Short mmCIF file of C-alpha atoms in Angstrom, two decimals:
data_model
loop_
_atom_site.label_atom_id
_atom_site.label_comp_id
_atom_site.label_asym_id
_atom_site.label_seq_id
_atom_site.Cartn_x
_atom_site.Cartn_y
_atom_site.Cartn_z
CA HIS A 43 0.21 0.41 -0.18
CA LYS A 44 1.19 3.97 -0.89
CA PRO A 45 2.14 5.24 2.58
CA GLY A 46 -0.28 7.56 5.19
CA GLN A 47 -3.31 4.82 7.01
CA VAL A 48 -4.05 1.60 6.29
CA ALA A 49 -7.04 -0.56 7.78
CA LEU A 50 -6.04 -4.01 9.44
CA ALA A 51 -8.50 -6.77 10.00
CA PHE A 52 -8.00 -10.39 10.76
CA HIS A 53 -10.40 -12.74 9.27
CA PRO A 54 -12.20 -14.77 12.23
CA ARG A 55 -11.72 -18.92 11.03
CA ALA A 56 -8.95 -18.39 8.86
CA ASP A 57 -5.63 -17.41 8.05
CA GLU A 58 -6.22 -14.82 6.04
CA ARG A 59 -6.44 -10.47 6.74
CA VAL A 60 -7.37 -7.93 4.66
CA SER A 61 -5.89 -4.19 4.13
CA ALA A 62 -6.51 -0.84 2.61
CA SER A 63 -4.56 2.06 2.25
CA GLY A 64 -6.78 4.94 0.78
CA SER A 65 -9.55 2.59 -1.63
CA ASP A 66 -6.88 -0.41 -1.88
CA VAL A 67 -7.78 -2.89 -0.15
CA ARG A 68 -6.27 -5.78 -0.73
CA ARG A 69 -6.47 -9.57 1.15
CA TRP A 70 -3.68 -11.81 2.89
CA ASN A 71 -2.33 -14.82 3.65
CA ALA A 72 -2.64 -13.92 7.74
CA HIS A 73 1.34 -16.31 8.14
CA THR A 74 2.80 -16.00 4.90
CA GLY A 75 2.17 -12.69 4.19
CA ALA A 76 1.14 -13.57 -0.35
CA PRO A 77 -1.24 -12.12 -1.68
CA LEU A 78 -4.88 -13.31 -2.85
CA ALA A 79 -7.59 -12.86 -4.51
CA GLY A 80 -8.05 -9.22 -4.62
CA LEU A 81 -11.31 -7.17 -3.36
CA PRO A 82 -12.67 -3.75 -5.40
CA SER A 83 -11.64 -1.12 -4.77
CA ALA A 84 -13.99 0.66 -1.87
CA ALA A 85 -15.38 3.68 -3.01
CA SER A 86 -13.98 6.31 -1.40
CA GLY A 87 -11.16 6.29 1.34
CA VAL A 88 -11.31 3.13 4.24
CA HIS A 89 -11.20 4.19 7.72
CA HIS A 90 -11.98 1.32 9.53
CA LEU A 91 -12.21 -2.78 8.87
CA SER A 92 -14.01 -5.46 10.60
CA PHE A 93 -15.97 -8.60 10.03
CA SER A 94 -19.02 -10.47 10.76
CA PRO A 95 -17.99 -13.28 13.34
CA ASP A 96 -18.57 -15.79 11.16
CA GLY A 97 -16.36 -14.13 8.23
CA ALA A 98 -18.55 -14.58 5.94
CA ARG A 99 -18.98 -10.29 5.32
CA LEU A 100 -16.83 -7.94 6.07
CA ALA A 101 -17.55 -3.84 6.73
CA ALA A 102 -15.66 -0.91 6.81
CA GLY A 103 -16.42 2.29 7.91
CA LEU A 104 -15.55 4.96 4.90
CA VAL A 105 -14.00 8.69 5.20
CA ASN A 106 -16.38 9.50 2.36
CA GLY A 107 -19.54 8.89 5.53
CA ASP A 108 -20.13 5.54 4.40
CA LEU A 109 -21.15 2.92 5.53
CA GLU A 110 -20.94 -0.16 3.27
CA LEU A 111 -21.08 -3.92 4.28
CA TRP A 112 -19.65 -6.46 1.18
CA GLU A 113 -19.50 -10.24 0.80
CA ALA A 114 -16.11 -10.79 1.81
CA LYS A 115 -14.70 -13.52 -0.50
CA SER A 116 -15.55 -11.68 -3.21
CA GLY A 117 -16.64 -7.82 -2.16
CA ALA A 118 -19.30 -7.46 -2.92
CA ALA A 119 -21.38 -5.02 -2.61
CA LEU A 120 -24.24 -5.19 0.16
CA LEU A 121 -25.42 -2.56 1.48
CA ARG A 122 -24.15 0.94 1.73
CA LEU A 123 -25.49 3.22 4.51
CA PRO A 124 -24.85 6.99 3.99
CA HIS A 125 -23.56 8.63 7.40
CA ALA A 126 -22.85 13.01 7.82
CA ALA A 127 -20.13 12.40 8.67
CA GLY A 128 -16.62 9.76 8.00
CA VAL A 129 -17.39 6.45 9.59
CA PHE A 130 -13.98 6.02 11.94
CA PHE A 131 -14.60 3.05 13.80
CA THR A 132 -17.16 -0.31 13.49
CA ARG A 133 -17.73 -3.39 15.39
CA TRP A 134 -20.11 -6.14 14.89
CA SER A 135 -21.60 -8.18 17.60
CA GLN A 136 -20.05 -10.95 19.15
CA SER A 137 -23.61 -13.17 17.65
CA GLY A 138 -23.32 -11.04 13.53
CA ASP A 139 -26.58 -9.59 14.56
CA ALA A 140 -26.01 -5.91 14.69
CA LEU A 141 -23.41 -4.13 13.64
CA PHE A 142 -22.11 -0.64 15.44
CA ALA A 143 -20.93 2.21 13.19
CA LEU A 144 -18.99 5.84 14.59
CA PRO A 145 -19.55 8.12 12.50
CA MET A 146 -17.13 11.67 13.47
CA ASP A 147 -20.08 12.95 14.12
CA ASP A 148 -20.99 12.12 17.92
CA THR A 149 -22.95 9.31 17.49
CA VAL A 150 -23.88 5.75 17.51
CA ARG A 151 -25.61 4.09 15.32
CA VAL A 152 -26.61 0.68 15.44
CA LEU A 153 -27.76 -1.69 12.11
CA ARG A 154 -29.18 -4.62 13.20
CA THR A 155 -27.55 -7.20 11.03
CA ARG A 156 -30.95 -10.74 10.94
#
């Protein structure tokens, strides 16, 4: 990745990690560092990445204020929710039935995923 802000998430059940710098999103083998099949670019710079507990979905908090939800293997967009400010943190509940987003507008947003 280019120098600058980098986001990183480790898959909860596989030897894989995903990293992002700007809108460039990449998958890697967590043990060897070898690149895996790529993911599509994000709609904007990525502040934060987090896998769902089952590893099937990947949440991305974006600089442009969007919260994106992707299918983890393909990167296919499942959902895009706009916010008034950049989303700098995302976190899944332990059960995976909720996703918490912290945009830079002093709020906490909860997305029910089931």
